[in-house]
Short mmCIF file of C-alpha atoms in Angstrom, two decimals:
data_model
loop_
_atom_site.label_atom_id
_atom_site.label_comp_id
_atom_site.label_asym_id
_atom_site.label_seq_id
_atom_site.Cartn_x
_atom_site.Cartn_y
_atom_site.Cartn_z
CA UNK A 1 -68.54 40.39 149.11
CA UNK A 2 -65.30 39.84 146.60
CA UNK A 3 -63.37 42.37 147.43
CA UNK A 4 -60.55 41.39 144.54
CA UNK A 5 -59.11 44.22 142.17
CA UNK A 6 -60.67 43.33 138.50
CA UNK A 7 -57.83 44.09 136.56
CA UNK A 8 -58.55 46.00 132.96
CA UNK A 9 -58.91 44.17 129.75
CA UNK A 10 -55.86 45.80 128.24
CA UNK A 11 -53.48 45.08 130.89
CA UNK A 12 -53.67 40.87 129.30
CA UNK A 13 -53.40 42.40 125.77
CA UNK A 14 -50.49 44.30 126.74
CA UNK A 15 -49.05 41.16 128.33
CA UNK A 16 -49.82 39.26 124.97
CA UNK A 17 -48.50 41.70 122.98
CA UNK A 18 -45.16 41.90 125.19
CA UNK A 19 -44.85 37.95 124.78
CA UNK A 20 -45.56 38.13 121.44
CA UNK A 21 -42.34 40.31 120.62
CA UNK A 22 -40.32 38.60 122.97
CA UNK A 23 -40.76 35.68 120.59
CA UNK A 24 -40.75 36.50 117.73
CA UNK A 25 -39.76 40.61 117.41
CA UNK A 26 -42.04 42.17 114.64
CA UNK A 27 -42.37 39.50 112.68
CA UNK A 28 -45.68 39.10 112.77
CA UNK A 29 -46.91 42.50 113.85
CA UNK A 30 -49.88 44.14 111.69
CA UNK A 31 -48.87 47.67 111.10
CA UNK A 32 -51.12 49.10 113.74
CA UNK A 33 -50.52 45.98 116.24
CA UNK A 34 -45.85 47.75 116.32
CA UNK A 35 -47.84 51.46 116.83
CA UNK A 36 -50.00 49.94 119.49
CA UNK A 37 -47.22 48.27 121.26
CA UNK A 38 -45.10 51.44 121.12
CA UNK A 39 -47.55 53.54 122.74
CA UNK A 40 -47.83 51.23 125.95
CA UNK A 41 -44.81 52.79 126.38
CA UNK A 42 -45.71 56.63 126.17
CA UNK A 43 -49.49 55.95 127.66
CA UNK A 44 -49.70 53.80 130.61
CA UNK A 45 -53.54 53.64 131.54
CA UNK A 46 -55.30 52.79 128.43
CA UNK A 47 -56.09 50.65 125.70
CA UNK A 48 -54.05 51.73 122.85
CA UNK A 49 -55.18 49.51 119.63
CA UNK A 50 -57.92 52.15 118.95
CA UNK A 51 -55.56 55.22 119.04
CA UNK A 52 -52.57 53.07 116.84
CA UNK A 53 -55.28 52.49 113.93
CA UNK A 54 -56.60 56.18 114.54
CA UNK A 55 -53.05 57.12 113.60
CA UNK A 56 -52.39 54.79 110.66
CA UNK A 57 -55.63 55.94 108.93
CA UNK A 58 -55.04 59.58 109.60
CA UNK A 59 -51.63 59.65 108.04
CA UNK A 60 -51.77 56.50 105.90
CA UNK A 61 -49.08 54.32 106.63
CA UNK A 62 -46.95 53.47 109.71
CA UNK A 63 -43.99 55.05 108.12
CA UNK A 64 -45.87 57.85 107.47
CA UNK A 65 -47.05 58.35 110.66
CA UNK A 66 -43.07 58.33 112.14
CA UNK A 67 -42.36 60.90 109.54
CA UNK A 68 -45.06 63.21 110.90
CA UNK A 69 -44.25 66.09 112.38
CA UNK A 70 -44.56 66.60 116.73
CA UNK A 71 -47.36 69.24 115.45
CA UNK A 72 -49.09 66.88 113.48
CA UNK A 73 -49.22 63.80 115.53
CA UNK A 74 -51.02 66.02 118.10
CA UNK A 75 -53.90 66.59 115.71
CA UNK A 76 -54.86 63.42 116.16
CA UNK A 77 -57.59 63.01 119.65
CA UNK A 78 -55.43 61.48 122.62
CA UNK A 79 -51.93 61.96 121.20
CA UNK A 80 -50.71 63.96 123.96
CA UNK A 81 -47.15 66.09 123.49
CA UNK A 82 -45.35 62.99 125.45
CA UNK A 83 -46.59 60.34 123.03
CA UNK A 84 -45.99 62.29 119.53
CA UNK A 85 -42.58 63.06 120.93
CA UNK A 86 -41.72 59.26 121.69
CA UNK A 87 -43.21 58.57 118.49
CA UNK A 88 -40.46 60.81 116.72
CA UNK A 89 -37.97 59.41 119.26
CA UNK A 90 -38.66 55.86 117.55
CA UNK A 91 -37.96 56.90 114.29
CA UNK A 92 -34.91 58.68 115.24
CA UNK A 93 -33.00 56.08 117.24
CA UNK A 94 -33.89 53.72 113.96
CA UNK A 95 -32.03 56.05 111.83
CA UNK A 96 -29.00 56.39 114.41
CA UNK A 97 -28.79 52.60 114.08
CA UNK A 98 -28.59 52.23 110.79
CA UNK A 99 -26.19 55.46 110.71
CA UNK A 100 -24.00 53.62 113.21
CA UNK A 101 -24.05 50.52 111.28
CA UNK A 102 -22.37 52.18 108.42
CA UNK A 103 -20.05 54.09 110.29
CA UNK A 104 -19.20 51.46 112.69
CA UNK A 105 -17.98 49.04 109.83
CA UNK A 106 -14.77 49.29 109.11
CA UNK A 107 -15.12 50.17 105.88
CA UNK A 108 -18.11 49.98 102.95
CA UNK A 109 -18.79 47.37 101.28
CA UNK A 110 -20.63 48.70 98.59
CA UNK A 111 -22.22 52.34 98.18
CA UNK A 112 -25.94 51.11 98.68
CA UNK A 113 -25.23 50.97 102.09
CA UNK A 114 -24.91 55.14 101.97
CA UNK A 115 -28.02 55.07 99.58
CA UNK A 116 -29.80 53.05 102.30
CA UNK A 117 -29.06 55.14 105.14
CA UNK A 118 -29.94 58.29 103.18
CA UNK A 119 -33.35 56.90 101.86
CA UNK A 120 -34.13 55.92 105.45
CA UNK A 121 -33.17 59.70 106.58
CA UNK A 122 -34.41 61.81 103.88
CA UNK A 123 -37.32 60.34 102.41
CA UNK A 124 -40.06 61.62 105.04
CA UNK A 125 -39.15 65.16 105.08
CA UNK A 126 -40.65 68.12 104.28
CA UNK A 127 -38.23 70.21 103.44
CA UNK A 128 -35.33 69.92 101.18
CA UNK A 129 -31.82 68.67 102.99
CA UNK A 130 -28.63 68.46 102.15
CA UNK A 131 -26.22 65.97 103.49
CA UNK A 132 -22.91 64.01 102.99
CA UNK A 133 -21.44 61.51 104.55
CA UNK A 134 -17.16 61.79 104.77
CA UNK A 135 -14.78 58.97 103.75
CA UNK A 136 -11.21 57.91 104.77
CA UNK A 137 -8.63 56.69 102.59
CA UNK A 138 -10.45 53.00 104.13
CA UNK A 139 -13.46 53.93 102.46
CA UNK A 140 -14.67 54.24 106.76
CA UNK A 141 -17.40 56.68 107.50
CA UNK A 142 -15.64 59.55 109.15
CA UNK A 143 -19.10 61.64 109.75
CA UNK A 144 -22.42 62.33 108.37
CA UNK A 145 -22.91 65.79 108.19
CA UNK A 146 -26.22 67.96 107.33
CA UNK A 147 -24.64 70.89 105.33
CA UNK A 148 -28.05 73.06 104.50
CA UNK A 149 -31.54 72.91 104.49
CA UNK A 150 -34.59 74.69 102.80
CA UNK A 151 -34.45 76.07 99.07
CA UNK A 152 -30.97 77.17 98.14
CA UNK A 153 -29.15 77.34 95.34
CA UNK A 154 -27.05 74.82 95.41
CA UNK A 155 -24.85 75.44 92.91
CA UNK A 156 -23.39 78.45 94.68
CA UNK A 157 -23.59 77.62 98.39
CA UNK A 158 -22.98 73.99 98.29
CA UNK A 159 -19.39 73.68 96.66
CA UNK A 160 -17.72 75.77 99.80
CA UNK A 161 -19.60 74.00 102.56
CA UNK A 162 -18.82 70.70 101.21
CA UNK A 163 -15.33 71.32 100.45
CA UNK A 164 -14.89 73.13 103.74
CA UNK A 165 -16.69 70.16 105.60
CA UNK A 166 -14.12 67.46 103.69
CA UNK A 167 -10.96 69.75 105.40
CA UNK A 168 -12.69 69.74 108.67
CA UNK A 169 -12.77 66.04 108.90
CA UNK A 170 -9.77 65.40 106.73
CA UNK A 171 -11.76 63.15 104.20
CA UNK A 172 -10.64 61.37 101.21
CA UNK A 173 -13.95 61.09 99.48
CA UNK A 174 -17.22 62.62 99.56
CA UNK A 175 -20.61 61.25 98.91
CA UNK A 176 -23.69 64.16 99.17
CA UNK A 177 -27.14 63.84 99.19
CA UNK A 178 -30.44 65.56 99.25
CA UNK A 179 -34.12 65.40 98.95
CA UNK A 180 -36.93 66.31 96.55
CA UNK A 181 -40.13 66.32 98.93
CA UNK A 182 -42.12 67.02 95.79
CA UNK A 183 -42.05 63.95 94.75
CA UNK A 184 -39.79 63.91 91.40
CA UNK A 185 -36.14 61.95 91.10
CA UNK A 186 -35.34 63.88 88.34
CA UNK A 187 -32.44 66.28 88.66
CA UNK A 188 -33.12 69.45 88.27
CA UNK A 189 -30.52 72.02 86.89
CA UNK A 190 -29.61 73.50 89.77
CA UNK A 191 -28.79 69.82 90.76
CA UNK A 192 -26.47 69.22 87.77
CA UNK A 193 -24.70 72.14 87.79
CA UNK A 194 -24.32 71.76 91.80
CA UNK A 195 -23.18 68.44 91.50
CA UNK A 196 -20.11 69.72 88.57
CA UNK A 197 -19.66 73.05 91.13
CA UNK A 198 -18.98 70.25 94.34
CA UNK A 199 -16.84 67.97 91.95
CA UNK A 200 -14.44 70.71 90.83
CA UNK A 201 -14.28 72.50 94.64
CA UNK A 202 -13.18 69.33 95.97
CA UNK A 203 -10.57 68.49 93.49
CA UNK A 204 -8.52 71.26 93.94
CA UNK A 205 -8.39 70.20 97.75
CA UNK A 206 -7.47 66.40 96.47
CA UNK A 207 -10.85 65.04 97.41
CA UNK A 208 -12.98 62.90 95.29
CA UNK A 209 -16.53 63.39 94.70
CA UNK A 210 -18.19 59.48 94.65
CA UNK A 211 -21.67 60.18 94.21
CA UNK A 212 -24.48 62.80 94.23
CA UNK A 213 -27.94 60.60 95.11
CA UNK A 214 -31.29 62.59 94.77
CA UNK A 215 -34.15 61.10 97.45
CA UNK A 216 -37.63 60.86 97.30
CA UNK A 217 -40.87 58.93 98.38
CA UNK A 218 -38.50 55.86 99.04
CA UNK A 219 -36.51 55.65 95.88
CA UNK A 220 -33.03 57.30 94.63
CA UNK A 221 -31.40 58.74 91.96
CA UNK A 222 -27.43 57.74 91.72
CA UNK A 223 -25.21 60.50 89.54
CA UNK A 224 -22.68 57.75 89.59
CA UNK A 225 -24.96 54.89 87.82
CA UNK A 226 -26.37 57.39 85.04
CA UNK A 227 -22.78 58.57 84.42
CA UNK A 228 -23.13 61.92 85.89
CA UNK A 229 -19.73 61.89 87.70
#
């Protein structure tokens, strides 16, 4: 009689898949293939191909399945609290790394490196945020700060906790952002007259106002390039 352990099929495509990175990152990852990976991580004892395309078709894209919520990963059959919580702990740490790349250099290079960071941050959610990001004299990230979220008016609210957030951390320059999860770039305005509320609060502290960029669905709208500021 053999009495030898017959390992399970997707303990080799695990291997495969692990050799496969090691070689050549994500490269040449299909969408599902990066999930898949990920979740050998978060689910030990199964084959997880079947779940990682479960996912992608469910929500749509892989980006749209790390901007789904803990709540709604679960709706999906085998996505246990654990794995829809590593799931969201992927997409995090990816926008702490690109948040420490900008505030790790030692001073910008160019603006789009903000607008990056902020499309990578703001464009999944579902409700509307409002951030900005603090600047020495260097043009060096101080902080990144989330000042407000859900519907506000912005125009009233905004101008104090911005200018209040520049004295905190003793900025030189300003750059705020927020989201339009309904889809539009346009600025509303609430948004205009915000963005002339912010630029006068700040100047009578000495601070200077660099941009206002609007987020949605991937793309941006700059104040700065349309002449807004």
């Amino acid at each position: 009689m053999n009495n030898r352990t017959v390992k399970p099929d997707y303990l080799g495509h695990r291997k495969r898949l692990k050799e496969k990175f090691k070689k050549k990152n994500l490269k040449d990852f299909a969408d599902y293939e990066i999930l898949e990976f990920a979740l050998t991580f978060s689910i030990p004892q199964k084959d997880t191909k079947p779940l990682a395309k479960k996912l992608i078709k469910k929500f749509g894209s892989l980006k749209q399945v790390f901007d789904a919520s803990f709540e709604e990963l679960q709706t999906v059959k085998g996505i246990s609290g654990h794995s829809s919580v590593f799931i969201s702990f992927l997409r995090q740490t990816a926008l702490l790394y690109r948040y420490l790349e900008i505030k790790e250099s030692k001073n910008l290079s160019s603006p789009q490196e903000v607008v990056n960071y902020f499309v990578s941050a703001l464009s999944g959610e579902k409700i509307e945020k409002f951030c900005a990001v603090m600047l020495n004299s260097g043009n060096k990230v101080i902080e990144c700060v989330e000042l407000e979220k859900g519907t506000v008016n912005k125009s009233v609210v905004m101008p104090r906790k911005v200018a209040e957030a520049a004295l905190k951390y003793k900025a030189a320059s300003v750059i705020v952002a927020h989201n339009h999860p309904g889809g539009t770039l346009k600025p509303s305005q609430n948004d205009i007259d915000a963005t002339k509320s912010v630029y006068a609060a700040l100047k009578t502290i000495d601070v200077s106002l660099l941009d206002h960029i609007i987020i949605s669905n991937g793309n941006y709208f700059s104040f700065k390039e349309y002449n807004l500021i």
